[in-house]
XYZ file of C-alpha atoms in Angstrom:
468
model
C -22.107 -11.810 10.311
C -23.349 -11.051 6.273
C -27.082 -9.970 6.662
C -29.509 -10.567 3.917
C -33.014 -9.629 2.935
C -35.866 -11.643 3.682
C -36.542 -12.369 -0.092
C -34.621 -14.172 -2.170
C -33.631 -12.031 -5.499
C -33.560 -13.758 -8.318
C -32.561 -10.696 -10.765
C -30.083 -10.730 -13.723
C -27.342 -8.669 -11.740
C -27.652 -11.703 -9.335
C -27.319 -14.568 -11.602
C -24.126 -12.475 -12.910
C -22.685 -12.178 -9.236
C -23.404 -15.944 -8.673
C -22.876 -17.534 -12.125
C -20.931 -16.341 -15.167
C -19.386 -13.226 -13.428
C -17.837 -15.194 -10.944
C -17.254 -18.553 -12.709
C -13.499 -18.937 -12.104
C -14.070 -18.526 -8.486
C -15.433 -21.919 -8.275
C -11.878 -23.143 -9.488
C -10.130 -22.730 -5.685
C -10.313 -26.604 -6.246
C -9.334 -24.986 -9.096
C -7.812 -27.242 -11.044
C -7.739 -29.637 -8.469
C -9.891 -32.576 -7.908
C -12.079 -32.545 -10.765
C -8.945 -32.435 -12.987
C -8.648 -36.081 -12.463
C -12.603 -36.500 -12.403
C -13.067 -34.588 -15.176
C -10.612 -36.218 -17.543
C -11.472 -37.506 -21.110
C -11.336 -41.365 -20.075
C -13.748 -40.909 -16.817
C -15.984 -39.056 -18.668
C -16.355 -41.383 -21.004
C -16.517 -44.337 -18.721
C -20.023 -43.270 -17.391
C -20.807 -39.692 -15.935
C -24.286 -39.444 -15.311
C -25.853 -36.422 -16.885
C -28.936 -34.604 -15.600
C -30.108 -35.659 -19.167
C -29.761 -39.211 -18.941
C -29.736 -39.748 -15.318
C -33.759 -38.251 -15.422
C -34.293 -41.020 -17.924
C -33.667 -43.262 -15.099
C -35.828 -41.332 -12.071
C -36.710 -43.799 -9.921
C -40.052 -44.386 -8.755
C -40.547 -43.853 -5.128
C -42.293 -47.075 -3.463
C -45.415 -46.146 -1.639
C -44.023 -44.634 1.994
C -40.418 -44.322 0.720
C -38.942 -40.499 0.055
C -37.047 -39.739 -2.786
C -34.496 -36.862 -2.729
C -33.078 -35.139 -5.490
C -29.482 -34.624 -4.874
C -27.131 -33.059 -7.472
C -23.282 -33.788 -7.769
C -20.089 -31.809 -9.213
C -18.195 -35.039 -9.895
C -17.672 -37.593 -13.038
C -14.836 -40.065 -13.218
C -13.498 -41.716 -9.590
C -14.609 -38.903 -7.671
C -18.574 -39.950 -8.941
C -17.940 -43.548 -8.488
C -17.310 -42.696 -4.483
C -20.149 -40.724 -4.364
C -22.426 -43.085 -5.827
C -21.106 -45.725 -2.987
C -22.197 -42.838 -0.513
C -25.327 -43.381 -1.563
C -25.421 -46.804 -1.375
C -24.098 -47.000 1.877
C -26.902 -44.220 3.005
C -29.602 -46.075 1.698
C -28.871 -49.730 2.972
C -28.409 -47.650 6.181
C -31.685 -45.605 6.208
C -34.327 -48.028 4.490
C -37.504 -45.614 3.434
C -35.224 -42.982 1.523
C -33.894 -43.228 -1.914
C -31.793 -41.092 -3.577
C -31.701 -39.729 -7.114
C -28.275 -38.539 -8.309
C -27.875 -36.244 -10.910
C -24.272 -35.433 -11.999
C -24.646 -31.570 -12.753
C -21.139 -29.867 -13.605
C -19.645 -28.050 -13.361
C -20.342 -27.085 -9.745
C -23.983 -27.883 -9.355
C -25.573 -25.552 -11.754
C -24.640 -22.886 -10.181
C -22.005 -21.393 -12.493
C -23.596 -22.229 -15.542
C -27.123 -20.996 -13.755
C -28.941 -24.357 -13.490
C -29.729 -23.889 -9.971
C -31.070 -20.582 -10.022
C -33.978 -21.578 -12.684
C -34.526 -24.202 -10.989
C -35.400 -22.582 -7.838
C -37.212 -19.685 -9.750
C -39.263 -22.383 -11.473
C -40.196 -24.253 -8.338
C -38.513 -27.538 -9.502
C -35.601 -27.943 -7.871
C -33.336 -30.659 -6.147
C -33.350 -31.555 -2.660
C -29.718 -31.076 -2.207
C -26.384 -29.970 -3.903
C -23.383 -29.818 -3.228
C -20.427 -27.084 -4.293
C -17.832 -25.266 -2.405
C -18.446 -22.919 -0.339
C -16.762 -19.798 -2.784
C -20.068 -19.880 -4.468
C -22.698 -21.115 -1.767
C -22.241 -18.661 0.449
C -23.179 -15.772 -1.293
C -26.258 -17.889 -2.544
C -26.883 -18.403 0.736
C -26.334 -14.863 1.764
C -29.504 -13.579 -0.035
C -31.473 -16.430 0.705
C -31.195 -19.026 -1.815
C -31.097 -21.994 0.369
C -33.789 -23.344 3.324
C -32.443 -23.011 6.937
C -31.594 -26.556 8.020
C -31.631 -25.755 11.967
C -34.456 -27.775 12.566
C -33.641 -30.470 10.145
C -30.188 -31.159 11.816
C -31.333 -30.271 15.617
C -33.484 -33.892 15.287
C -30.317 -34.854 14.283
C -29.016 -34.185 17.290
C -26.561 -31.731 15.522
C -25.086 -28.208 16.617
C -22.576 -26.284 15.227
C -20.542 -26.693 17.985
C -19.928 -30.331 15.847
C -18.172 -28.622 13.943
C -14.831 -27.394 13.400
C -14.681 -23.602 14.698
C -12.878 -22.967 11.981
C -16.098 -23.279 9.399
C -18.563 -22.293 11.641
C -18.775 -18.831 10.624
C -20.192 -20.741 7.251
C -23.030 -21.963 9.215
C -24.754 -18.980 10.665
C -26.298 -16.233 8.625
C -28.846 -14.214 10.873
C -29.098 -16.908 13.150
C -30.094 -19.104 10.503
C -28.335 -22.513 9.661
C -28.012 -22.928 5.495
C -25.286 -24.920 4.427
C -23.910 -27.871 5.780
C -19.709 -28.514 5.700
C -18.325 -31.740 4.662
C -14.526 -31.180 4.409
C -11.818 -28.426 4.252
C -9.301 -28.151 1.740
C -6.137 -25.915 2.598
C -3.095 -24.167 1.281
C 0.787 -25.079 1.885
C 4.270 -24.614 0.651
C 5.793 -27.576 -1.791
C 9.338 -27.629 -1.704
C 11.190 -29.804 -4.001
C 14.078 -31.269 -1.418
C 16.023 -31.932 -4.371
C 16.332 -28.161 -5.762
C 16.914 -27.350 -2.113
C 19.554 -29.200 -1.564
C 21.499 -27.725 -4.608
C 20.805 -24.436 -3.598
C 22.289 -25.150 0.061
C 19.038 -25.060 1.879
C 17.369 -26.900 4.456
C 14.243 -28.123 4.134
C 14.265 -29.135 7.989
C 13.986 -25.055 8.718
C 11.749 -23.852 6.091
C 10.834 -20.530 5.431
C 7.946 -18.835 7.175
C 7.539 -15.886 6.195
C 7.680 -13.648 2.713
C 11.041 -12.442 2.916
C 12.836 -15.787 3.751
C 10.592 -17.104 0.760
C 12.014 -14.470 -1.271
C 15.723 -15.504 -0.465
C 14.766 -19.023 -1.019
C 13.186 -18.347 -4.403
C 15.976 -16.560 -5.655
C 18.660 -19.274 -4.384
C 16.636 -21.876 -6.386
C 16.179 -19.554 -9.645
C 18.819 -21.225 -12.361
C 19.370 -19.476 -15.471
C 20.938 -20.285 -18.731
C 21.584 -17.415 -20.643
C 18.747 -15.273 -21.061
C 16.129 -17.731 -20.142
C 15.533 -19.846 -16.850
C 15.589 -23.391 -16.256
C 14.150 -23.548 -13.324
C 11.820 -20.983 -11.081
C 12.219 -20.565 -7.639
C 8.837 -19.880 -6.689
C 5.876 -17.742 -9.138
C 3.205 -16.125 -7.074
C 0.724 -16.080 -9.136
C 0.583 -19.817 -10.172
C -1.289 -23.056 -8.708
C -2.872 -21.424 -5.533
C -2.886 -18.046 -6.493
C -3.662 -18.185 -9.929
C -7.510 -17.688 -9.583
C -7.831 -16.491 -6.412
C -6.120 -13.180 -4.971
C -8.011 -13.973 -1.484
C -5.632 -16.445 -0.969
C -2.408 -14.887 -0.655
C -3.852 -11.555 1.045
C -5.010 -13.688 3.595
C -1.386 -14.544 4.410
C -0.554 -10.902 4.265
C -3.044 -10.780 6.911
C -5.160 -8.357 4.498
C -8.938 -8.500 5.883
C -10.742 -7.523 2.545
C -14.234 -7.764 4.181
C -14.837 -7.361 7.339
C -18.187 -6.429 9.999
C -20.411 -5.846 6.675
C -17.721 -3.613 4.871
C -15.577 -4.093 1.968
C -11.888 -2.467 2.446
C -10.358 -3.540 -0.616
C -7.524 -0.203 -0.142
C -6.349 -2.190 3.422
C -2.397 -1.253 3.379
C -2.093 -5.555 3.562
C -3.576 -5.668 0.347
C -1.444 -2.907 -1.047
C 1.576 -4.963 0.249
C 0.136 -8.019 -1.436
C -0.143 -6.683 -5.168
C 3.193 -4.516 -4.616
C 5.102 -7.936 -3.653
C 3.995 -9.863 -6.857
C 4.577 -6.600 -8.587
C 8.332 -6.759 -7.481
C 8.888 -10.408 -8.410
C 7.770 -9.360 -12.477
C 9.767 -6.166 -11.916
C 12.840 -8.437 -10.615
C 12.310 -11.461 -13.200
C 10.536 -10.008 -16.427
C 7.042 -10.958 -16.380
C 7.461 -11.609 -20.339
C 9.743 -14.104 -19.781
C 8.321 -15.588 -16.662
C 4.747 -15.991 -19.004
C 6.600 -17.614 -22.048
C 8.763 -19.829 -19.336
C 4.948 -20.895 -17.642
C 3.445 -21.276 -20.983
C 3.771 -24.791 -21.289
C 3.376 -25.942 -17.687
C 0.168 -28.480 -17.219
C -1.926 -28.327 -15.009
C -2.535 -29.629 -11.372
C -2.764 -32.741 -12.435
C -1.106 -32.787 -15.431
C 2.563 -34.776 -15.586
C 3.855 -31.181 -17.125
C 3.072 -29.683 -14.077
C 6.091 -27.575 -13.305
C 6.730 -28.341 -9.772
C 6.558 -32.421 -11.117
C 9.365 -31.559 -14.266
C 11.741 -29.324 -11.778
C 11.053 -25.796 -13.308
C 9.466 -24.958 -10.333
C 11.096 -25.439 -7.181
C 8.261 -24.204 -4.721
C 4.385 -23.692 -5.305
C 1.556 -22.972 -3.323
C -1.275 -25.383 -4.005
C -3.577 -27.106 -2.097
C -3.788 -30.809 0.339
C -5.261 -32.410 -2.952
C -2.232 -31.983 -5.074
C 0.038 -34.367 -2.605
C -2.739 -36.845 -4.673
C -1.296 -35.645 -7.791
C 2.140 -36.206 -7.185
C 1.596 -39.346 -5.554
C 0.116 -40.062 -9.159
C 2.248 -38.535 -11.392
C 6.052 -38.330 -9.792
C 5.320 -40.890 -7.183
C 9.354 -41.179 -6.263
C 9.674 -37.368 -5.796
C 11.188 -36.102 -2.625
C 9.461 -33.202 -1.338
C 8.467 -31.745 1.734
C 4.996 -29.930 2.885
C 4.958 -27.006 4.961
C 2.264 -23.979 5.859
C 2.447 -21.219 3.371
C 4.384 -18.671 4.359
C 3.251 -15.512 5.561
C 3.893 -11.801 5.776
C 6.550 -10.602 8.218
C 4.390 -7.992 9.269
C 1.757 -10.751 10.436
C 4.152 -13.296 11.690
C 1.218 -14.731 14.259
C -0.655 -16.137 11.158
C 2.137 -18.479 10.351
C 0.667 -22.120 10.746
C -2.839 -21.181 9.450
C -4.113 -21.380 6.167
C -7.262 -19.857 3.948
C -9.696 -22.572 3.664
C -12.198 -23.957 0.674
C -14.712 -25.712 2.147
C -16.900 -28.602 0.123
C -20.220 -28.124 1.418
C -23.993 -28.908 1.109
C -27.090 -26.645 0.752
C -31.043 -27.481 0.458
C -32.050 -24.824 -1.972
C -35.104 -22.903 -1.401
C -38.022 -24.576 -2.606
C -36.961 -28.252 -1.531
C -39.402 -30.524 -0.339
C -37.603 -33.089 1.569
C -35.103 -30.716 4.040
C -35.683 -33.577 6.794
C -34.511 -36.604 4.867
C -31.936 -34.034 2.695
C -29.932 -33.260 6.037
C -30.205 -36.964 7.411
C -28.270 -37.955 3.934
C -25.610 -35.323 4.576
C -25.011 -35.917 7.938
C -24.776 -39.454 7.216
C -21.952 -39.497 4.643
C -20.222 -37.182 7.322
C -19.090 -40.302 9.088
C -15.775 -41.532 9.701
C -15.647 -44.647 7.691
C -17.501 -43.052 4.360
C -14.806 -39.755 5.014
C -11.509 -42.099 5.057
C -11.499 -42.528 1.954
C -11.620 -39.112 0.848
C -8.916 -38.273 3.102
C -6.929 -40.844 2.289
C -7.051 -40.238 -1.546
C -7.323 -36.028 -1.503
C -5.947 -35.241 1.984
C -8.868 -33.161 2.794
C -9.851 -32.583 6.863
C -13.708 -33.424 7.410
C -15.311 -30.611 9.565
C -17.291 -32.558 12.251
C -14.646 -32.957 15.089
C -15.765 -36.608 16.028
C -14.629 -37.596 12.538
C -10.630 -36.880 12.537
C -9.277 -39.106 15.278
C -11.113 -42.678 13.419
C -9.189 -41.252 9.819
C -6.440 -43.506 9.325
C -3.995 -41.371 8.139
C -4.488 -39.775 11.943
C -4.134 -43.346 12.900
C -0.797 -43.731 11.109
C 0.636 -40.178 11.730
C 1.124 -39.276 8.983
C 3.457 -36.955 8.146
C 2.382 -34.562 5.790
C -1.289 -34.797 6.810
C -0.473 -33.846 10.443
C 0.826 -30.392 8.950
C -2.680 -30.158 6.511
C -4.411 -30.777 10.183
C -2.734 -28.277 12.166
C -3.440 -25.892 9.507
C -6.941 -26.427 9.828
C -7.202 -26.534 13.407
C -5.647 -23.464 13.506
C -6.736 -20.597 15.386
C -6.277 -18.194 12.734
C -7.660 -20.499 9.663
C -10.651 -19.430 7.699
C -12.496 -18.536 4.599
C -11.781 -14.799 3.602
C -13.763 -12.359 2.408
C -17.413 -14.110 2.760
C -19.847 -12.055 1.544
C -22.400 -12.163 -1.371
C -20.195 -10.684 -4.196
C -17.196 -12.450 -3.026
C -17.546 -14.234 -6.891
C -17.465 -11.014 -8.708
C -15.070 -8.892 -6.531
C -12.485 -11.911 -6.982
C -12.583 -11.598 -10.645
C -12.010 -7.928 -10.397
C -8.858 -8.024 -8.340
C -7.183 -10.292 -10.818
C -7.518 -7.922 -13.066
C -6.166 -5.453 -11.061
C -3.171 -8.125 -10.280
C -2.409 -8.724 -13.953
C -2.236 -5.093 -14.706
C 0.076 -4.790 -11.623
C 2.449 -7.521 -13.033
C 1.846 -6.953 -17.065
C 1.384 -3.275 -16.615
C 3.493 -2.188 -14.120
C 0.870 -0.292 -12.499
C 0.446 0.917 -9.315
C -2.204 -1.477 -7.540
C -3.208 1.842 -4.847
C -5.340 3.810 -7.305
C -6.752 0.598 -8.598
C -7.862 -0.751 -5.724
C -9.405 2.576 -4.262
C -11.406 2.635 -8.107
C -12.789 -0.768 -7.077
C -13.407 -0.145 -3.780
C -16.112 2.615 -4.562
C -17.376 -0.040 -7.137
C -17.472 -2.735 -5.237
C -19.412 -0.665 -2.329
C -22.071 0.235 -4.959
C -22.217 -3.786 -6.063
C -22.587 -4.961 -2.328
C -25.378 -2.404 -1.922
C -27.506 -3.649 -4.459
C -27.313 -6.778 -3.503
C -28.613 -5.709 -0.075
C-alpha cells in the first residue's frame, strides 16, 4: 500500500512528476478512444471548452447543488457523457451539473488541476485514468470519499478485486473506478493462414510469439511487406509497464522501486533481439507511415502487421475502419518463465476523483456512482469493449447477454486473478518516461539495458524520496 504525507505538496518537482514530465503516460488510452473523440470534425461539431462552457454556468435554483465536474472527451465520446448527465439529473432532482470539457485529461497534464486546487477554486469532480490519478492521489491531491460512498451504501468489496488496490491509500478511499480497459493479442486470421498457423491454438507465451512472428514476416528484397509482430508499437509504444508486466517483472513493489528485477532485464533484452534480428532502421522507416489507432493506415488494418498488442477499444476501430476483417482476439502472451500469468492482462482504469478543496463530495460521489449503472455502462461497452468495475454491472451488459465472443476473452482477462495496474506509485508518470528512453537506446543503440536500468534505479530511489 503507497503511503503519503499528510499535506498535499504542491511544489514545481510535483507538477513535473504529475504534468509535463509524465504527459505521454496519460496516452495508455493512448491513442485510443479520444482518437476518434478528438478528431477534426467532432471538434468542430461542438466541444465544450472550459472557456465557453463558464459562459454558460448555470445558476443554481435556491436548494438545488451544483457540481463542477470536468471531462476528457469532445466528439461522440462528449455527446454520451453529456446524456450521463441528463440521465443523472432527471434521476436525482435537487443536483445540477456543470460540465466543463477540459483536455486533454482533465487538466492534469497540462496542470489545470493543480492551480486550481492551489487556488481554492476547483471542480467538484474529474475524471482521467488512473496512470495519472493515482499518484495525485498518492500525495493527497484528492478528498477521501469513504464517507460520501458508505451513505451510498458502497464498499469496495463492489468492486472488482482486480481495481481495488486503486481504492485504498492509508485506509483512505480517493478515487472512484468506472471501467477497465485491457491488453490482448490481434491476429490477422488471414496472414495466419498463409503462414500455416492456427489461430484456434494461439500462442501463449513469448517464444511461440516469436516463431509466429517470424512465420508471418514477408520480405521482398531488402525491405518487408509485411511484419510479423513489432514490440514496441500500439500497446507498448508509450508504456514499458505493459509488457514487463507480462514478463512478470514487478517494477514496484511493498514501497520499493526495483527497476534492475532480472524480468525487466529479460523484457528490454527481448525487444533488443527483435532490432538486432530485423534492423531497427528498417523496421522505423517500414513503421513510418503507419496511422494511428484509429487511423485506416493503421498497420494491422492494411496487412503490414500481422499481430499487435493493443487494447479492448481498438476491436471499435476495426469494426470502423476494416469492418469485413477476419481476426481473432486472444490474451497477450506472456513470458515462458511466468507461464501462470497467461490469461491476465495489465489494466488502465478510467476513474473519478473529488480533488481536494471540493465542496460538494456528497452529491460528487452520488453522480459517479450513478452513471456506474448497468443501463448508462452498456453503451460504453458496447461501443469500446471496456469491463465496468462494480460487479453487479457485468451480467445486465448485453454483450454478456449475447456471449459474445471476443468480449468474453476481454472479461476473463479482467477477472483474472493475476490482472492489475503495475507499478502504482506517485512517480509512476516520470519513471515511465525514463524507461523508454532506456528502451529506445536498447533498440537504436544497441545498448545493454543492465547498466541502464541500475543508473535509473538509484535515480528513481532519490525521485520517490522526495516525493515522500
Amino acid at each position: 500500500m503507497r503511503k503519503r504525507g499528510a499535506a498535499l505538496v504542491l511544489t514545481a518537482a510535483v507538477a513535473c512528476n504529475l504534468a509535463g514530465c509524465g504527459g505521454t503516460a496519460a496516452t495508455k488510452n493512448e491513442t485510443t478512444k479520444s482518437d476518434t473523440a478528438q478528431s477534426e470534425t467532432t471538434k468542430e461539431a461542438g466541444a465544450q471548452t472550459e472557456e465557453s462552457k463558464s459562459e454558460a454556468a448555470q445558476t443554481p435554483a435556491e436548494g438545488e447543488v451544483v457540481i463542477k465536474y470536468w471531462y476528457p472527451w469532445g466528439g461522440d465520446s462528449e455527446t454520451w457523457d453529456l446524456w450521463r448527465i441528463e440521465e443523472f439529473e432527471k434521476n436525482n432532482p435537487g443536483i445540477k451539473v456543470e460540465a466543463t470539457y477540459v483536455p486533454p485529461d482533465a487538466g492534469i497534464t497540462n496542470g489545470k488541476l493543480m492551480a486550481a486546487i492551489a487556488s481554492g477554486n476547483v471542480p467538484d469532480v474529474i475524471c482521467a485514468p488512473n496512470l495519472l490519478t493515482y499518484p495525485m492521489a498518492a500525495q493527497g491531491a484528492f478528498e477521501d470519499v469513504s464517507a460520501a460512498m458508505e451513505k451510498l451504501g458502497r464498499s469496495r468489496d463492489d468492486y472488482q478485486p482486480s481495481v481495488q488496490s486503486l481504492m485504498d491509500i492509508d485506509g483512505a478511499w480517493y478515487i472512484m473506478p468506472m471501467e477497465t480497459d485491457t491488453q490482448m493479442l490481434f491476429i490477422n486470421n488471414e496472414k495466419a493462414a498463409a503462414a500455416g498457423l492456427d489461430v484456434s491454438n494461439p500462442p501463449k507465451s513469448i517464444s511461440e510469439l516469436d516463431e509466429w512472428a517470424d512465420k508471418m514476416t514477408v520480405k521482398e528484397g531488402d525491405d518487408y511487406t509485411t511484419m510479423g509482430f513489432i514490440p514496441w508499437i500500439d500497446g507498448a509504444e508509450t508504456d514499458v509497464y505493459n509488457q514487463a508486466w507480462y514478463f512478470g517483472a514487478q517494477i514496484y513493489e511493498d514501497g520499493k522501486i526495483n527497476l534492475t528485477d532480472p524480468d525487466l532485464v529479460e523484457m528490454m533484452n527481448w525487444q533488443r533481439k527483435y532490432a538486432e534480428k530485423y534492423n531497427p532502421e528498417k523496421i522505423k522507416s517500414f513503421a513510418s507511415g503507419f496511422g494511428g489507432a484509429f487511423s485506416p493506415d493503421h498497420a494491422f488494418f492494411t496487412g503490414k502487421v500481422a499481430m499487435t498488442m493493443n487494447g479492448n477499444w481498438f476491436n471499435n476501430a476495426i469494426r470502423q475502419y476494416v469492418p469485413d476483417m477476419d481476426y481473432t482476439v486472444v490474451p497477450m502472451v506472456v513470458s515462458d518463465s511466468h507461464p501462470e500469468l497467461y490469461g491476465g492482462s495489465v489494466l488502465g482504469v478510467n476513474t473519478y476523483c473529488v480533488p481536494k478543496g471540493a465542496k460538494n463530495i456528497d452529491a460528487a460521489a452520488r453522480f459517479v456512482d450513478y452513471i456506474a449503472n448497468a443501463y448508462i455502462a452498456d453503451d460504453n461497452n458496447k461501443t469500446w469493449y471496456s469491463t465496468p468495475t462494480r460487479k453487479d454491472v457485468i451480467d445486465e451488459l448485453t454483450l454478456v447477454k449475447e456471449n459474445d465472443e471476443r468480449y468474453s476473452v476481454i472479461k476473463n482477462m479482467v477477472f483474472n486473478e493475476h490482472s492489475n495496474t503495475p507499478a502504482l506509485c506517485s512517480i509512476r508518470s516520470v519513471m515511465g518516461q525514463e524507461l523508454i528512453s532506456v528502451r529506445d537506446k536498447c533498440l537504436y543503440e544497441d545498448k545493454d539495458p543492465e547498466p541502464l536500468l541500475t543508473d535509473l534505479q538509484g535515480r528513481m530511489e532519490k525521485e520517490l524520496q522526495n516525493t515522500q
